[in-house]
mmCIF file of C-alpha atoms in Angstrom:
data_model
loop_
_atom_site.group_PDB
_atom_site.id
_atom_site.type_symbol
_atom_site.label_atom_id
_atom_site.label_comp_id
_atom_site.label_asym_id
_atom_site.label_seq_id
_atom_site.Cartn_x
_atom_site.Cartn_y
_atom_site.Cartn_z
ATOM 1 C CA MET A 24 5.834 -20.230 13.991
ATOM 2 C CA THR A 25 3.675 -22.945 13.269
ATOM 3 C CA THR A 26 2.828 -24.835 10.213
ATOM 4 C CA ILE A 27 0.079 -22.445 9.124
ATOM 5 C CA ASP A 28 2.477 -19.403 9.648
ATOM 6 C CA TRP A 29 4.671 -20.785 7.308
ATOM 7 C CA LEU A 30 1.832 -21.799 5.017
ATOM 8 C CA VAL A 31 0.891 -18.541 4.816
ATOM 9 C CA LEU A 32 3.932 -16.369 4.531
ATOM 10 C CA PHE A 33 5.372 -19.159 1.619
ATOM 11 C CA ALA A 34 2.045 -19.054 -0.342
ATOM 12 C CA ALA A 35 1.870 -15.245 -0.145
ATOM 13 C CA LEU A 36 5.605 -15.050 -1.375
ATOM 14 C CA VAL A 37 5.170 -17.260 -3.945
ATOM 15 C CA ALA A 38 1.783 -15.975 -5.125
ATOM 16 C CA ILE A 39 2.858 -12.219 -5.462
ATOM 17 C CA VAL A 40 6.184 -13.370 -7.536
ATOM 18 C CA VAL A 41 3.686 -15.683 -9.679
ATOM 19 C CA TYR A 42 1.035 -13.036 -9.804
ATOM 20 C CA GLY A 43 3.476 -10.428 -11.269
ATOM 21 C CA VAL A 44 5.109 -12.941 -13.930
ATOM 22 C CA VAL A 45 1.756 -14.403 -15.152
ATOM 23 C CA LYS A 46 -0.124 -11.113 -15.579
ATOM 24 C CA THR A 47 2.845 -9.725 -17.590
ATOM 25 C CA ARG A 48 3.658 -12.521 -19.812
ATOM 26 C CA GLY A 49 3.945 -11.685 -23.747
ATOM 27 C CA SER A 50 6.545 -9.716 -25.728
ATOM 28 C CA HIS A 51 7.461 -6.643 -24.469
ATOM 29 C CA ASN A 52 8.898 -3.858 -26.493
ATOM 30 C CA MET A 53 11.033 -0.902 -24.703
ATOM 31 C CA GLU A 54 7.820 1.297 -23.895
ATOM 32 C CA THR A 55 5.879 -1.350 -22.480
ATOM 33 C CA TYR A 56 8.886 -2.194 -20.394
ATOM 34 C CA LEU A 57 9.194 0.654 -19.086
ATOM 35 C CA ARG A 58 6.123 2.443 -19.067
ATOM 36 C CA GLY A 59 3.705 -0.189 -18.935
ATOM 37 C CA ASP A 60 0.924 -0.492 -21.604
ATOM 38 C CA ASN A 61 -0.350 2.796 -21.070
ATOM 39 C CA THR A 62 -4.210 1.210 -19.995
ATOM 40 C CA LEU A 63 -3.607 2.410 -16.261
ATOM 41 C CA LYS A 64 -6.995 4.374 -15.047
ATOM 42 C CA TRP A 65 -6.449 6.998 -12.452
ATOM 43 C CA TRP A 66 -7.377 5.151 -9.010
ATOM 44 C CA MET A 67 -4.529 2.573 -10.225
ATOM 45 C CA ILE A 68 -2.043 5.181 -10.604
ATOM 46 C CA GLY A 69 -3.018 6.706 -7.385
ATOM 47 C CA ILE A 70 -2.421 3.584 -5.481
ATOM 48 C CA SER A 71 0.864 2.361 -7.319
ATOM 49 C CA ILE A 72 2.170 5.873 -6.792
ATOM 50 C CA MET A 73 1.193 5.662 -2.958
ATOM 51 C CA ALA A 74 2.424 1.842 -2.840
ATOM 52 C CA THR A 75 5.765 3.042 -4.271
ATOM 53 C CA GLN A 76 6.676 5.400 -1.671
ATOM 54 C CA ALA A 77 5.129 3.319 0.836
ATOM 55 C CA SER A 78 7.812 0.881 1.520
ATOM 56 C CA ALA A 79 8.048 -1.631 4.497
ATOM 57 C CA ILE A 80 9.933 1.275 6.079
ATOM 58 C CA THR A 81 6.483 2.907 6.062
ATOM 59 C CA PHE A 82 4.907 0.224 7.761
ATOM 60 C CA LEU A 83 7.430 -0.767 10.078
ATOM 61 C CA SER A 84 9.084 2.231 11.431
ATOM 62 C CA THR A 85 6.467 4.852 11.152
ATOM 63 C CA PRO A 86 4.600 3.198 13.999
ATOM 64 C CA GLY A 87 7.756 2.957 15.896
ATOM 65 C CA GLN A 88 8.679 6.947 15.322
ATOM 66 C CA ALA A 89 5.158 7.363 16.722
ATOM 67 C CA ILE A 90 5.829 5.340 19.775
ATOM 68 C CA GLU A 91 9.335 7.041 19.979
ATOM 69 C CA ASP A 92 8.892 10.746 19.118
ATOM 70 C CA GLY A 93 4.812 10.803 18.759
ATOM 71 C CA MET A 94 2.666 11.922 15.535
ATOM 72 C CA ARG A 95 4.711 15.320 14.773
ATOM 73 C CA PHE A 96 6.346 13.235 12.034
ATOM 74 C CA ILE A 97 3.053 14.071 9.948
ATOM 75 C CA GLN A 98 4.093 17.411 9.240
ATOM 76 C CA PHE A 99 6.730 16.114 6.949
ATOM 77 C CA TYR A 100 3.821 15.412 4.589
ATOM 78 C CA PHE A 101 2.375 18.570 4.522
ATOM 79 C CA GLY A 102 4.213 19.756 1.547
ATOM 80 C CA LEU A 103 3.046 16.815 -0.732
ATOM 81 C CA PRO A 104 -0.259 18.072 -1.833
ATOM 82 C CA LEU A 105 1.694 21.356 -2.751
ATOM 83 C CA ALA A 106 4.129 19.490 -4.725
ATOM 84 C CA MET A 107 1.347 17.036 -6.348
ATOM 85 C CA ILE A 108 -0.203 20.522 -7.715
ATOM 86 C CA ILE A 109 3.082 21.980 -9.162
ATOM 87 C CA ILE A 110 3.982 18.567 -10.475
ATOM 88 C CA SER A 111 0.308 17.924 -12.381
ATOM 89 C CA ALA A 112 0.345 21.623 -13.645
ATOM 90 C CA VAL A 113 3.976 21.509 -14.851
ATOM 91 C CA PHE A 114 5.949 18.381 -15.109
ATOM 92 C CA VAL A 115 3.249 15.889 -16.260
ATOM 93 C CA PRO A 116 2.031 17.645 -19.287
ATOM 94 C CA VAL A 117 5.743 18.291 -20.302
ATOM 95 C CA TYR A 118 6.522 14.731 -20.172
ATOM 96 C CA TYR A 119 3.126 13.464 -22.181
ATOM 97 C CA ARG A 120 4.111 16.163 -24.937
ATOM 98 C CA LEU A 121 7.813 15.226 -25.416
ATOM 99 C CA ASN A 122 6.692 11.180 -25.152
ATOM 100 C CA VAL A 123 9.171 10.363 -22.688
ATOM 101 C CA LEU A 124 9.725 6.878 -21.528
ATOM 102 C CA THR A 125 12.005 8.441 -18.756
ATOM 103 C CA ALA A 126 12.221 11.461 -16.752
ATOM 104 C CA TYR A 127 16.253 11.695 -18.104
ATOM 105 C CA GLU A 128 15.225 11.364 -21.521
ATOM 106 C CA PHE A 129 13.419 14.525 -21.056
ATOM 107 C CA LEU A 130 16.991 16.053 -20.118
ATOM 108 C CA GLU A 131 18.764 14.643 -23.190
ATOM 109 C CA GLN A 132 16.125 16.577 -25.489
ATOM 110 C CA ARG A 133 16.523 19.533 -23.180
ATOM 111 C CA PHE A 134 20.128 19.505 -22.857
ATOM 112 C CA ASP A 135 22.268 16.577 -23.994
ATOM 113 C CA LEU A 136 23.567 12.888 -23.691
ATOM 114 C CA LYS A 137 25.972 13.703 -21.076
ATOM 115 C CA THR A 138 23.218 15.360 -18.943
ATOM 116 C CA ARG A 139 20.938 12.484 -19.278
ATOM 117 C CA ALA A 140 23.479 9.994 -18.547
ATOM 118 C CA PHE A 141 24.827 11.894 -15.657
ATOM 119 C CA THR A 142 21.303 11.944 -13.869
ATOM 120 C CA ALA A 143 20.317 8.417 -14.470
ATOM 121 C CA ILE A 144 23.501 7.273 -13.131
ATOM 122 C CA LEU A 145 22.939 9.217 -10.047
ATOM 123 C CA PHE A 146 19.496 7.956 -9.846
ATOM 124 C CA LEU A 147 20.443 4.316 -10.090
ATOM 125 C CA LEU A 148 22.994 4.994 -7.175
ATOM 126 C CA LEU A 149 20.432 6.935 -4.801
ATOM 127 C CA ARG A 150 17.793 4.307 -5.495
ATOM 128 C CA GLY A 151 19.947 1.334 -5.740
ATOM 129 C CA LEU A 152 21.083 2.367 -1.973
ATOM 130 C CA SER A 153 17.705 3.248 -0.989
ATOM 131 C CA ALA A 154 16.046 -0.138 -2.010
ATOM 132 C CA GLY A 155 18.808 -1.977 -0.275
ATOM 133 C CA ILE A 156 17.751 -0.227 3.203
ATOM 134 C CA THR A 157 14.013 -0.932 2.241
ATOM 135 C CA ILE A 158 14.906 -4.569 1.898
ATOM 136 C CA PHE A 159 16.953 -4.258 4.776
ATOM 137 C CA ALA A 160 13.944 -3.477 7.351
ATOM 138 C CA PRO A 161 11.670 -6.260 6.572
ATOM 139 C CA SER A 162 14.633 -8.833 6.481
ATOM 140 C CA LEU A 163 15.578 -7.837 10.204
ATOM 141 C CA VAL A 164 11.809 -8.662 10.868
ATOM 142 C CA LEU A 165 11.854 -11.767 9.197
ATOM 143 C CA ALA A 166 15.024 -12.850 10.032
ATOM 144 C CA THR A 167 14.040 -12.314 13.805
ATOM 145 C CA VAL A 168 10.981 -14.343 13.436
ATOM 146 C CA LEU A 169 12.389 -17.323 11.448
ATOM 147 C CA HIS A 170 15.460 -17.234 13.236
ATOM 148 C CA TRP A 171 17.636 -16.889 9.988
ATOM 149 C CA ARG A 172 20.894 -14.684 9.377
ATOM 150 C CA VAL A 173 19.597 -11.301 8.146
ATOM 151 C CA GLU A 174 21.718 -11.760 5.201
ATOM 152 C CA VAL A 175 20.017 -14.518 4.047
ATOM 153 C CA ALA A 176 16.500 -13.129 4.408
ATOM 154 C CA THR A 177 17.796 -10.084 2.466
ATOM 155 C CA VAL A 178 19.411 -11.973 -0.413
ATOM 156 C CA LEU A 179 16.019 -14.116 -0.443
ATOM 157 C CA ILE A 180 13.663 -11.069 -0.667
ATOM 158 C CA GLY A 181 15.826 -9.168 -3.103
ATOM 159 C CA LEU A 182 15.779 -12.139 -5.489
ATOM 160 C CA LEU A 183 12.108 -12.741 -4.960
ATOM 161 C CA VAL A 184 11.289 -8.908 -5.993
ATOM 162 C CA MET A 185 14.024 -9.391 -9.106
ATOM 163 C CA ILE A 186 12.203 -12.044 -10.447
ATOM 164 C CA TYR A 187 9.139 -10.505 -11.373
ATOM 165 C CA SER A 188 10.512 -6.864 -11.726
ATOM 166 C CA VAL A 189 12.949 -8.027 -14.191
ATOM 167 C CA SER A 190 10.515 -10.419 -16.075
ATOM 168 C CA GLY A 191 7.378 -8.005 -16.201
ATOM 169 C CA GLY A 192 8.846 -4.489 -15.967
ATOM 170 C CA SER A 193 6.796 -1.750 -15.075
ATOM 171 C CA LYS A 194 3.476 -3.149 -15.173
ATOM 172 C CA ALA A 195 4.574 -6.280 -12.932
ATOM 173 C CA VAL A 196 5.750 -3.622 -10.367
ATOM 174 C CA SER A 197 2.619 -1.575 -10.575
ATOM 175 C CA LEU A 198 0.243 -4.225 -10.414
ATOM 176 C CA THR A 199 2.311 -6.469 -7.497
ATOM 177 C CA GLN A 200 2.530 -2.999 -5.495
ATOM 178 C CA ARG A 201 -1.227 -2.664 -5.609
ATOM 179 C CA LEU A 202 -1.365 -6.348 -3.992
ATOM 180 C CA GLN A 203 1.191 -5.878 -1.316
ATOM 181 C CA LEU A 204 0.005 -2.461 -0.371
ATOM 182 C CA SER A 205 -3.423 -4.154 -0.119
ATOM 183 C CA ILE A 206 -1.880 -7.000 2.318
ATOM 184 C CA VAL A 207 0.246 -4.792 4.233
ATOM 185 C CA MET A 208 -2.708 -1.924 4.882
ATOM 186 C CA GLY A 209 -4.845 -4.740 5.972
ATOM 187 C CA GLY A 210 -2.250 -6.240 8.454
ATOM 188 C CA MET A 211 -1.738 -2.734 9.956
ATOM 189 C CA LEU A 212 -5.313 -2.189 10.328
ATOM 190 C CA LEU A 213 -5.796 -5.555 12.117
ATOM 191 C CA ALA A 214 -2.702 -4.951 14.294
ATOM 192 C CA GLY A 215 -4.271 -1.522 15.411
ATOM 193 C CA ALA A 216 -7.539 -3.100 16.068
ATOM 194 C CA MET A 217 -5.957 -5.853 18.114
ATOM 195 C CA ALA A 218 -3.645 -3.425 20.292
ATOM 196 C CA TYR A 219 -7.056 -1.479 21.327
ATOM 197 C CA THR A 220 -9.227 -4.234 22.144
ATOM 198 C CA MET A 221 -6.516 -6.099 24.072
ATOM 199 C CA LEU A 222 -6.289 -2.811 26.271
ATOM 200 C CA PRO A 223 -7.708 -2.958 29.689
ATOM 201 C CA GLU A 224 -11.617 -3.321 29.889
ATOM 202 C CA ASN A 225 -12.016 -0.124 31.670
ATOM 203 C CA LEU A 226 -9.914 2.041 29.039
ATOM 204 C CA ASP A 227 -12.510 3.480 26.564
ATOM 205 C CA PHE A 228 -11.352 5.225 23.549
ATOM 206 C CA ALA A 229 -11.476 8.837 24.643
ATOM 207 C CA GLU A 230 -9.125 7.877 27.642
ATOM 208 C CA THR A 231 -6.625 6.085 25.391
ATOM 209 C CA ILE A 232 -6.403 9.085 23.323
ATOM 210 C CA GLN A 233 -6.198 11.249 26.473
ATOM 211 C CA LEU A 234 -3.568 8.929 28.320
ATOM 212 C CA ALA A 235 -1.421 9.226 24.601
ATOM 213 C CA GLY A 236 -1.748 12.851 24.704
ATOM 214 C CA TYR A 237 -0.720 13.744 28.056
ATOM 215 C CA LEU A 238 2.350 11.386 27.378
ATOM 216 C CA GLY A 239 3.267 13.713 24.548
ATOM 217 C CA LYS A 240 2.476 11.492 21.692
ATOM 218 C CA LEU A 241 -0.406 13.519 19.949
ATOM 219 C CA ASN A 242 2.134 16.526 19.093
ATOM 220 C CA LEU A 243 0.763 16.449 15.353
ATOM 221 C CA ILE A 244 1.615 20.443 14.885
ATOM 222 C CA ASN A 245 4.704 21.983 16.277
ATOM 223 C CA ILE A 246 5.156 25.695 15.482
ATOM 224 C CA LEU A 247 8.084 25.833 17.903
ATOM 225 C CA PRO A 248 10.104 22.917 18.761
ATOM 226 C CA ALA A 249 8.385 21.031 21.724
ATOM 227 C CA ASP A 250 11.769 21.347 23.677
ATOM 228 C CA ALA A 251 12.360 25.053 22.826
ATOM 229 C CA ALA A 252 12.221 25.673 26.580
ATOM 230 C CA GLN A 253 15.103 23.648 27.297
ATOM 231 C CA HIS A 254 17.538 25.475 24.515
ATOM 232 C CA LEU A 255 16.884 28.868 25.387
ATOM 233 C CA PRO A 256 19.811 31.082 24.537
ATOM 234 C CA ALA A 257 21.827 33.103 27.182
ATOM 235 C CA GLY A 258 19.873 36.143 28.638
ATOM 236 C CA VAL A 259 16.287 34.534 27.251
ATOM 237 C CA ASN A 260 14.177 33.364 30.227
ATOM 238 C CA SER A 261 11.260 32.175 28.414
ATOM 239 C CA VAL A 262 9.953 31.275 24.405
ATOM 240 C CA ASN A 263 7.829 34.695 24.651
ATOM 241 C CA GLU A 264 11.194 36.285 24.843
ATOM 242 C CA LEU A 265 12.362 34.655 22.105
ATOM 243 C CA SER A 266 13.479 36.978 18.820
ATOM 244 C CA LEU A 267 12.406 36.026 15.311
ATOM 245 C CA LEU A 268 16.053 35.013 14.536
ATOM 246 C CA GLN A 269 16.285 33.256 17.701
ATOM 247 C CA LYS A 270 13.119 30.970 16.557
ATOM 248 C CA ILE A 271 14.271 30.462 13.443
ATOM 249 C CA ASP A 272 17.545 29.014 14.878
ATOM 250 C CA LEU A 273 15.628 26.929 16.704
ATOM 251 C CA ILE A 274 13.389 25.352 14.286
ATOM 252 C CA LEU A 275 16.340 25.175 12.073
ATOM 253 C CA GLU A 276 17.801 22.583 14.343
ATOM 254 C CA ASP A 277 14.443 20.729 15.021
ATOM 255 C CA ARG A 278 13.682 17.900 12.621
ATOM 256 C CA PHE A 279 9.797 17.617 12.024
ATOM 257 C CA ASN A 280 7.638 20.788 12.693
ATOM 258 C CA ILE A 281 5.191 22.791 10.154
ATOM 259 C CA TRP A 282 7.823 24.940 8.824
ATOM 260 C CA SER A 283 9.896 22.027 7.369
ATOM 261 C CA GLY A 284 6.962 20.396 6.475
ATOM 262 C CA MET A 285 5.010 23.095 4.402
ATOM 263 C CA ILE A 286 8.489 24.527 2.745
ATOM 264 C CA ALA A 287 11.362 21.864 2.740
ATOM 265 C CA SER A 288 8.989 19.078 1.832
ATOM 266 C CA VAL A 289 7.601 20.921 -1.110
ATOM 267 C CA PHE A 290 10.927 20.533 -2.681
ATOM 268 C CA LEU A 291 11.747 17.022 -1.443
ATOM 269 C CA PHE A 292 8.425 15.781 -3.017
ATOM 270 C CA LEU A 293 9.061 17.909 -6.243
ATOM 271 C CA SER A 294 12.204 15.967 -6.671
ATOM 272 C CA TYR A 295 11.134 12.686 -5.878
ATOM 273 C CA PHE A 296 7.690 12.670 -7.733
ATOM 274 C CA GLY A 297 8.734 14.855 -10.281
ATOM 275 C CA THR A 298 12.197 13.320 -11.233
ATOM 276 C CA ASP A 299 12.782 10.402 -9.622
ATOM 277 C CA GLN A 300 11.916 7.186 -12.364
ATOM 278 C CA SER A 301 10.238 5.036 -9.913
ATOM 279 C CA GLN A 302 7.842 7.723 -9.509
ATOM 280 C CA VAL A 303 7.791 9.226 -12.963
ATOM 281 C CA GLY A 304 7.407 5.550 -14.408
ATOM 282 C CA ARG A 305 3.963 5.018 -12.189
ATOM 283 C CA TYR A 306 2.067 7.994 -13.496
ATOM 284 C CA LEU A 307 3.257 7.890 -17.291
ATOM 285 C CA GLY A 308 1.959 4.489 -17.379
ATOM 286 C CA GLY A 309 -1.621 6.113 -17.322
ATOM 287 C CA ARG A 310 -4.059 6.120 -20.255
ATOM 288 C CA ASN A 311 -3.683 9.611 -20.945
ATOM 289 C CA LEU A 312 -2.817 13.154 -19.348
ATOM 290 C CA THR A 313 -6.045 13.304 -17.568
ATOM 291 C CA GLU A 314 -5.627 9.974 -15.803
ATOM 292 C CA SER A 315 -2.001 10.757 -14.521
ATOM 293 C CA ARG A 316 -3.095 13.833 -13.238
ATOM 294 C CA LEU A 317 -6.215 12.299 -11.517
ATOM 295 C CA GLY A 318 -3.675 9.701 -10.098
ATOM 296 C CA LEU A 319 -1.333 12.393 -8.217
ATOM 297 C CA MET A 320 -4.495 14.187 -7.159
ATOM 298 C CA PHE A 321 -5.717 10.933 -5.464
ATOM 299 C CA ASN A 322 -2.242 10.408 -3.624
ATOM 300 C CA GLY A 323 -2.389 14.122 -2.734
ATOM 301 C CA LEU A 324 -5.724 13.589 -0.874
ATOM 302 C CA LEU A 325 -5.097 10.377 0.703
ATOM 303 C CA LYS A 326 -1.353 10.268 1.958
ATOM 304 C CA ILE A 327 -1.791 12.669 4.652
ATOM 305 C CA PRO A 328 -4.574 10.763 6.142
ATOM 306 C CA MET A 329 -2.946 7.182 5.693
ATOM 307 C CA GLN A 330 0.084 8.469 7.690
ATOM 308 C CA PHE A 331 -2.083 9.686 10.008
ATOM 309 C CA VAL A 332 -3.663 6.289 10.407
ATOM 310 C CA ILE A 333 -0.516 4.440 10.259
ATOM 311 C CA LEU A 334 1.191 7.039 12.965
ATOM 312 C CA PHE A 335 -2.135 6.611 15.166
ATOM 313 C CA ILE A 336 -1.716 2.882 14.955
ATOM 314 C CA GLY A 337 1.954 3.298 16.516
ATOM 315 C CA VAL A 338 0.220 5.437 19.303
ATOM 316 C CA LEU A 339 -2.513 2.426 20.053
ATOM 317 C CA VAL A 340 0.290 0.131 20.175
ATOM 318 C CA PHE A 341 2.353 2.763 22.257
ATOM 319 C CA VAL A 342 -0.680 2.663 24.977
ATOM 320 C CA PHE A 343 -1.032 -1.019 24.575
ATOM 321 C CA TYR A 344 2.542 -1.563 25.637
ATOM 322 C CA LEU A 345 2.055 0.804 28.676
ATOM 323 C CA PHE A 346 -0.251 -2.091 30.025
ATOM 324 C CA ASN A 347 1.456 -4.983 28.461
ATOM 325 C CA GLN A 348 5.581 -6.391 28.604
ATOM 326 C CA PRO A 349 6.792 -5.274 25.278
ATOM 327 C CA PRO A 350 8.807 -8.208 23.435
ATOM 328 C CA VAL A 351 12.504 -8.473 23.699
ATOM 329 C CA PHE A 352 14.477 -10.152 20.849
ATOM 330 C CA SER A 353 17.969 -11.132 21.438
ATOM 331 C CA MET B 9 -1.738 24.456 -18.500
ATOM 332 C CA LEU B 10 -3.785 25.809 -15.201
ATOM 333 C CA GLY B 11 -7.135 26.225 -17.318
ATOM 334 C CA PRO B 12 -9.940 24.200 -17.004
ATOM 335 C CA GLY B 13 -10.381 21.493 -19.258
ATOM 336 C CA HIS B 14 -6.890 20.711 -20.453
ATOM 337 C CA THR B 15 -7.517 17.191 -21.677
ATOM 338 C CA SER B 16 -5.901 15.234 -24.348
ATOM 339 C CA PRO B 17 -7.832 13.723 -27.531
ATOM 340 C CA ALA B 18 -8.470 10.239 -25.812
ATOM 341 C CA ASP B 19 -10.166 11.464 -22.811
ATOM 342 C CA HIS B 20 -13.832 10.688 -22.586
ATOM 343 C CA ARG B 21 -14.671 11.910 -18.974
ATOM 344 C CA PRO B 22 -16.819 14.721 -18.481
ATOM 345 C CA PRO B 23 -15.007 17.910 -18.272
ATOM 346 C CA VAL B 24 -15.589 18.363 -14.640
ATOM 347 C CA PHE B 25 -12.758 15.841 -14.072
ATOM 348 C CA SER B 26 -10.496 18.088 -16.071
ATOM 349 C CA ASN B 27 -11.262 21.097 -13.797
ATOM 350 C CA TRP B 28 -7.419 21.168 -12.565
ATOM 351 C CA ARG B 29 -8.023 24.536 -11.030
ATOM 352 C CA GLY B 30 -11.076 22.964 -9.036
ATOM 353 C CA TRP B 31 -8.769 19.760 -7.969
ATOM 354 C CA TYR B 32 -6.206 21.935 -6.618
ATOM 355 C CA LEU B 33 -8.344 24.408 -4.799
ATOM 356 C CA LEU B 34 -9.907 21.297 -3.432
ATOM 357 C CA LEU B 35 -6.016 20.138 -2.485
ATOM 358 C CA LEU B 36 -5.651 23.057 -0.875
ATOM 359 C CA VAL B 37 -8.962 23.256 1.174
ATOM 360 C CA TRP B 38 -8.666 19.600 2.266
ATOM 361 C CA LEU B 39 -4.935 20.393 3.573
ATOM 362 C CA ALA B 40 -6.071 23.068 5.730
ATOM 363 C CA ALA B 41 -8.936 21.299 6.805
ATOM 364 C CA GLN B 42 -6.531 18.648 8.134
ATOM 365 C CA LEU B 43 -4.007 21.146 9.669
ATOM 366 C CA MET B 44 -6.878 22.829 11.574
ATOM 367 C CA PHE B 45 -8.097 19.356 12.766
ATOM 368 C CA TYR B 46 -4.151 18.467 13.532
ATOM 369 C CA TYR B 47 -4.014 21.517 15.426
ATOM 370 C CA PHE B 48 -7.074 21.148 17.521
ATOM 371 C CA LEU B 49 -5.884 17.773 18.441
ATOM 372 C CA THR B 50 -2.413 19.229 19.586
ATOM 373 C CA SER B 51 -3.616 22.135 21.339
ATOM 374 C CA LEU B 52 -6.019 19.711 23.645
ATOM 375 C CA PHE B 53 -2.697 18.356 25.050
ATOM 376 C CA ALA B 54 -0.405 21.186 24.976
#
């Protein structure tokens, strides 16, 4: 790390924290703290929704997923537009009509306080565990680059995020996430461009794609598992001889395929975007019902292409390291 | 809830933005187009 690297790193960290605290100064009541000041337009909501879901793990691990397993991870997101439609049509109007601050307040009105308390505790537990992993991933990178202990990096990142989250509430989180998303996306695109431009000069874009494709990285759609031919049941000689039940068996044992994407992911994204307060709080901060629903449509339109770009950058990095020595950190 | 023109009182946008059936159809068509493109890419190297 040179002096400029240190300056940029710490200036960025300090700027994000200061930005979040300063922009949300002023008195807060519970409503503005949990829901923001209800001024967010649809594109702010959409970006905030995408930024909330796209943690550091998205930008660190997703390219790694493409390097390791190809681009088939994109199938995981095929259920997202369907979930956006259901949430926009069913969930959001109910939240607005009841004027709730949190998704769990709805449960109190629908059932009782015990139900609300139980689900709120579950959310805090699960989101806390998830946040721990989310902070751990960039801490590993930071600790490796700066030669720090990973525990120190984890505590530092957690403390910095807590400063503006606690002081500014929902609005501070929305504002800083937009800033962070633009920085991280810009960095990713730069990394992808660098990986491509540093490839051998006699390798053009089409050949790069062909190389990645023939090495099994452009496996975007799997109707049956790619390795189904290696896991045939006894008495079956080829994939074409499989019965429907045998095919379903193979599909259920496979992690990413079009069926898990179009069926299971719908329910997963319904639960995440429809009931997890980290997402519900984002779109309940909209100016009105229309802005919130448009924000969800925005997310539904852009999320899959965004994941495609991130995975494709991983593929470019994969091809890059076919011609260069990968870094090995102790 | 699925009908067009379902807006809140403070909504000043033209009604076309609140044509939710249109938006849902757009999302489905866009998803279908992406699936076809990704299937095409996959089939090139299958």
